[in-house]
PDB file of C-alpha atoms in Angstrom:
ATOM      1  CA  UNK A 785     102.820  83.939  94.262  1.00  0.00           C
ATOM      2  CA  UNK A 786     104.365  86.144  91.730  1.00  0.00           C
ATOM      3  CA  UNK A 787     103.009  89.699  90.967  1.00  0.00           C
ATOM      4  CA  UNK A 788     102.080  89.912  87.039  1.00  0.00           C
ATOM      5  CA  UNK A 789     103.499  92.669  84.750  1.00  0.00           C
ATOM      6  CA  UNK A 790     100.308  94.434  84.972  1.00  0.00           C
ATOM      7  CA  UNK A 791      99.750  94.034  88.634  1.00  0.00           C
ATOM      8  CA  UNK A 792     103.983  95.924  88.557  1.00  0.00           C
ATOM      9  CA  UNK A 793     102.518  98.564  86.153  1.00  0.00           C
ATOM     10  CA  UNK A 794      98.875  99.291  87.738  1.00  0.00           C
ATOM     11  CA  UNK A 795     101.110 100.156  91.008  1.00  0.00           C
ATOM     12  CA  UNK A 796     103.686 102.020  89.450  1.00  0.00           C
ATOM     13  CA  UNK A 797     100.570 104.243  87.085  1.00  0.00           C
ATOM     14  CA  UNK A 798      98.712 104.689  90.304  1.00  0.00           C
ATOM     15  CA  UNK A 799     101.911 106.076  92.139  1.00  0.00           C
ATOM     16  CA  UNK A 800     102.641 108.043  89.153  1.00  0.00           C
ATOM     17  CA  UNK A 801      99.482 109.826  88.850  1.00  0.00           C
ATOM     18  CA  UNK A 802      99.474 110.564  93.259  1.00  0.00           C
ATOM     19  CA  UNK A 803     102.796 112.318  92.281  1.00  0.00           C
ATOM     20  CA  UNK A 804     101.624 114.585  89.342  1.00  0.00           C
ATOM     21  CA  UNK A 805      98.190 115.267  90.002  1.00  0.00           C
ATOM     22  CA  UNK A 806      98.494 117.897  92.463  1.00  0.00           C
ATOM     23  CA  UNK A 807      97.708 120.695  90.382  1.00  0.00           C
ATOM     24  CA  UNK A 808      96.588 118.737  87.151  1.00  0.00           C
ATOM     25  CA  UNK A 809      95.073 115.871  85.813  1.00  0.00           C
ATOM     26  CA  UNK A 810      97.708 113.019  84.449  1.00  0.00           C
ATOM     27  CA  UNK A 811      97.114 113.030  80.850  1.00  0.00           C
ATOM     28  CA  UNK A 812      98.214 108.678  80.441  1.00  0.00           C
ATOM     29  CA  UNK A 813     100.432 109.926  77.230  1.00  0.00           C
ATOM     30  CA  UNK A 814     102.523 111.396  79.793  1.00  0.00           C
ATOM     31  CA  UNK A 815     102.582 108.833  82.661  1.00  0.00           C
ATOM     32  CA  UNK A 816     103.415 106.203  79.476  1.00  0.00           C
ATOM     33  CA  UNK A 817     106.257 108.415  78.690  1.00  0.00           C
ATOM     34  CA  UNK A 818     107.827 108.512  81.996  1.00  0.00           C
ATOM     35  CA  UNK A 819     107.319 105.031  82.902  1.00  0.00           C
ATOM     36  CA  UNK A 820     108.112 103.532  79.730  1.00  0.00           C
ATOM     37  CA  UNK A 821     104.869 101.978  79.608  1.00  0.00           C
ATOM     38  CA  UNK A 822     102.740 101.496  76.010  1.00  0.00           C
ATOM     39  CA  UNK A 823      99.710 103.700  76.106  1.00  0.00           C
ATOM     40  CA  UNK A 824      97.330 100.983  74.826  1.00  0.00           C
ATOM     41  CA  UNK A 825      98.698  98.770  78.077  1.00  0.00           C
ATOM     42  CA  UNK A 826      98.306 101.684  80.519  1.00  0.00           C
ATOM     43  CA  UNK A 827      94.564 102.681  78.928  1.00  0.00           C
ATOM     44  CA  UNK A 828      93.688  98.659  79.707  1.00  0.00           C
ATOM     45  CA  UNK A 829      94.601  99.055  83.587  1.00  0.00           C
ATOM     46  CA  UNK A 830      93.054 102.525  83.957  1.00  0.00           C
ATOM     47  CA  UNK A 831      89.916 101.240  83.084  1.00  0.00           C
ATOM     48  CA  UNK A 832      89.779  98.633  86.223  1.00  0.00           C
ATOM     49  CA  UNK A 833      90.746 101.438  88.155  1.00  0.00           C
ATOM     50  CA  UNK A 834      88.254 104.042  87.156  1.00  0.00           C
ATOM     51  CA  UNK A 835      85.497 100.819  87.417  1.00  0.00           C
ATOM     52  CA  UNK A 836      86.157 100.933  90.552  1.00  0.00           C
ATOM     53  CA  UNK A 837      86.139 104.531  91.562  1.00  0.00           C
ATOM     54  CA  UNK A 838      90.140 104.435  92.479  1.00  0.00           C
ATOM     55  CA  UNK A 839      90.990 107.006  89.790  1.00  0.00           C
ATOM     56  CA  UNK A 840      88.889 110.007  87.807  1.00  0.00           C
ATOM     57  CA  UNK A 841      88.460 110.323  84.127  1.00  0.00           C
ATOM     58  CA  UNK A 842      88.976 114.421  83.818  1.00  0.00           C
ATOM     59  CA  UNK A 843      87.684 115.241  80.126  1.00  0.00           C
ATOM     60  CA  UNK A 844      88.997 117.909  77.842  1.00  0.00           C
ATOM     61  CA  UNK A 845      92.042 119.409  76.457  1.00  0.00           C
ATOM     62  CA  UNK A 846      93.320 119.774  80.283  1.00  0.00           C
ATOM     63  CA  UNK A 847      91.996 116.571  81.365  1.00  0.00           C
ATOM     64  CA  UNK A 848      93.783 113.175  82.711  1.00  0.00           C
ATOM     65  CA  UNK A 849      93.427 111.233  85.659  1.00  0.00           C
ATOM     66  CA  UNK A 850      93.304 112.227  89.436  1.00  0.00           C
ATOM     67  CA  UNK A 851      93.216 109.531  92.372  1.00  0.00           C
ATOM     68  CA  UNK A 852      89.410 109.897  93.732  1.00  0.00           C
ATOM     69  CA  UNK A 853      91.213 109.936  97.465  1.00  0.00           C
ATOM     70  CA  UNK A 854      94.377 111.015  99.443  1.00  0.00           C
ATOM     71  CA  UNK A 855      97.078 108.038  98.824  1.00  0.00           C
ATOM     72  CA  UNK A 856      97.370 106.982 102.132  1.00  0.00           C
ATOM     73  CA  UNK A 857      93.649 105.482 101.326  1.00  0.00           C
ATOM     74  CA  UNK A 858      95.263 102.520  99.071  1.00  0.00           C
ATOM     75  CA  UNK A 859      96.865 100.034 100.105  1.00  0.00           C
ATOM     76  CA  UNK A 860      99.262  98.136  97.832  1.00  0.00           C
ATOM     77  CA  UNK A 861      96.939  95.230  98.536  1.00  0.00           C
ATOM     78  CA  UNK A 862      93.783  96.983  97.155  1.00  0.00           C
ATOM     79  CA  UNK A 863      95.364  98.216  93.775  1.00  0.00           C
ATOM     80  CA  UNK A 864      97.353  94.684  93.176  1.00  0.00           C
ATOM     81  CA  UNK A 865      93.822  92.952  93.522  1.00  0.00           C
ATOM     82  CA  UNK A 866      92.027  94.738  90.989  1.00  0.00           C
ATOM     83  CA  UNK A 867      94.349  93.920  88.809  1.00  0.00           C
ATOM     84  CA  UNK A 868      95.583  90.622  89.923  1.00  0.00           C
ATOM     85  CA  UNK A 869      92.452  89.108  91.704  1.00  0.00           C
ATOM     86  CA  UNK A 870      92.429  86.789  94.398  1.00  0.00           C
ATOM     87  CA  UNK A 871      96.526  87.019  96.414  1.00  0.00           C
ATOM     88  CA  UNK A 872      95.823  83.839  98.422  1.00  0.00           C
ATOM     89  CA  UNK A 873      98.653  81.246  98.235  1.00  0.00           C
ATOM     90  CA  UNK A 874      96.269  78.433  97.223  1.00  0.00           C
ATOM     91  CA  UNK A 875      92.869  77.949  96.365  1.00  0.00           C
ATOM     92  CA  UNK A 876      91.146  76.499  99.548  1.00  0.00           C
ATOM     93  CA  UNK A 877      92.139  79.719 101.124  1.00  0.00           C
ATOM     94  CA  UNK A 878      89.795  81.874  98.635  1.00  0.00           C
ATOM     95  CA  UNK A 879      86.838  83.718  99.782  1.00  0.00           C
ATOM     96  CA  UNK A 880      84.281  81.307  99.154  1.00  0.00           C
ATOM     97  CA  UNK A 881      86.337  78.813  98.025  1.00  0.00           C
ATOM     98  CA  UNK A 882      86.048  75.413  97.622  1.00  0.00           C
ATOM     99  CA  UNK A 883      85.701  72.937 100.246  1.00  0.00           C
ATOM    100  CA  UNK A 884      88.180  70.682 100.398  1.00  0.00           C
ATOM    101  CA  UNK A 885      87.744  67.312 101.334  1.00  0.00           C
ATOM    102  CA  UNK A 886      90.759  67.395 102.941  1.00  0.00           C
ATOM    103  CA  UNK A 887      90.664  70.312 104.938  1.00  0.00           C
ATOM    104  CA  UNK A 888      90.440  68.534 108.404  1.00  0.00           C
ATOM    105  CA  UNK A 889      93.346  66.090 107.613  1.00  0.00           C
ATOM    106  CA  UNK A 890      95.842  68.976 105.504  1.00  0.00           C
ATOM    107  CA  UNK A 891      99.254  69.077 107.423  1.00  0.00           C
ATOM    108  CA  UNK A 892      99.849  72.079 105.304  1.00  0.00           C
ATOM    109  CA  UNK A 893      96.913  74.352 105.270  1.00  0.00           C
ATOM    110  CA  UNK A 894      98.533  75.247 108.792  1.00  0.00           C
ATOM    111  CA  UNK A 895     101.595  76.827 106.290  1.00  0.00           C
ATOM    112  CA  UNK A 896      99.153  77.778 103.974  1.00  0.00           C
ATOM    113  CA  UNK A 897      97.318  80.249 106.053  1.00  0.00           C
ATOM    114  CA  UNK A 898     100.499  81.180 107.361  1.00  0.00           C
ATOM    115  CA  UNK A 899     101.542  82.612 104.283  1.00  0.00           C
ATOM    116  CA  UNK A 900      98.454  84.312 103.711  1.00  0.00           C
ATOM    117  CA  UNK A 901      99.137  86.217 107.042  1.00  0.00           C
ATOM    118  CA  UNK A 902     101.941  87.726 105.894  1.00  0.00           C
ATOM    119  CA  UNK A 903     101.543  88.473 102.496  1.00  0.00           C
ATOM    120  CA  UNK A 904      98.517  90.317 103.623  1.00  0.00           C
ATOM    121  CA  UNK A 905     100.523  91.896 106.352  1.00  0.00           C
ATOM    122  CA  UNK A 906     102.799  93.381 103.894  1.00  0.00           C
ATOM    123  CA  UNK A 907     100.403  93.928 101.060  1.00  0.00           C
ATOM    124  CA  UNK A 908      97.763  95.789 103.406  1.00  0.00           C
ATOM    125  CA  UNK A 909     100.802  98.146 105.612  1.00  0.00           C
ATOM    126  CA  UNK A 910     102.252 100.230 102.543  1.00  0.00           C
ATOM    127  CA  UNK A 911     100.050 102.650 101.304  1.00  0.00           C
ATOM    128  CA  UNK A 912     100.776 105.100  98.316  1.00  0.00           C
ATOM    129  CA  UNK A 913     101.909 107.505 100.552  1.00  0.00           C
ATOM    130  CA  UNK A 914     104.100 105.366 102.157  1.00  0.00           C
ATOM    131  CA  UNK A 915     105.601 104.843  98.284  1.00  0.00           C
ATOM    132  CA  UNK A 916     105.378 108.382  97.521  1.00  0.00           C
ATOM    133  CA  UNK A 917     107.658 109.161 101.046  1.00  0.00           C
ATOM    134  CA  UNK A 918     110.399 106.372  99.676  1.00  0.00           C
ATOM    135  CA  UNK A 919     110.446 107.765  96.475  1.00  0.00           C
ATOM    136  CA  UNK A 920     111.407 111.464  97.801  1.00  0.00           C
ATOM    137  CA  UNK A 921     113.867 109.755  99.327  1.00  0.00           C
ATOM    138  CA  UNK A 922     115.513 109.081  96.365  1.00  0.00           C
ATOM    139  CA  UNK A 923     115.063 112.100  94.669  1.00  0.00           C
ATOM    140  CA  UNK A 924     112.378 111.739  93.284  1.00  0.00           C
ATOM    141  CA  UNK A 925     112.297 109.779  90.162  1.00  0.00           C
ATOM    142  CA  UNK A 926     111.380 106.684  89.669  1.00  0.00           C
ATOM    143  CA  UNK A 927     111.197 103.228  88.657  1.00  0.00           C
ATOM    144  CA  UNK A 928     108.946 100.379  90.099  1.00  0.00           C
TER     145      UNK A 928
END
């Protein structure tokens, strides 16, 4: 499994806006600017995010983007979904997935699942809060 460039960015926009949207909306101009991100790219992963209720379109000259809950409501796992899909190792693992022939005789599905386990483990124990904690840590700014 390897996380995409835009699964990277979609965490690093959504930890962004948690940090600066305490008093006001994140205009994206601004989280582009401090994350080095294009604009166009960021305005392509917002809109998965607002699709799906994890962020708020705020119109006007003051608007920007707010998370719709507190941070330690996603997981790393739900935001690198959206944008990734499906984080299974392989495909007879996916919700609904095929049925493999196979399945009864597989030496490695046993692995397979394994690895599932844990990447969810991981994926599904850090929340943005968790991220926003570590990043205080290090003073404060940052670079996913």
């Amino acid at each position: 499994m390897k996380i995409s460039t835009k699964g990277r960015y979609a965490l690093r926009l959504m930890l962004d806006i948690a940090m600066n949207s305490t008093v006001n909306p994140v205009p994206l101009k601004d989280t582009a600017e401090r994350q080095s991100i294009s604009v166009k790219y960021l305005e392509q992963i917002i809109s998965s995010l607002v699709r799906v209720g994890y962020v708020k379109s705020i119109r006007g000259p003051q608007g920007g983007y707010r998370l719709a809950k507190a941070p330690a409501d996603y997981t790393v796992g739900m935001i690198l979904r959206q944008v990734e899909g499906s984080m299974v190792p392989v495909a007879c693992l996916e919700e609904g997935g095929m049925d493999c022939t196979r399945q009864g005789e597989c030496v490695t599905l046993r692995i397979w699942k394994e690895l599932d386990e844990a990447i969810r483990g991981v994926l599904e124990k850090y929340t943005l809060e968790d991220l926003i904690g570590w990043q205080e840590e290090l003073g404060g700014n940052y670079v996913i």
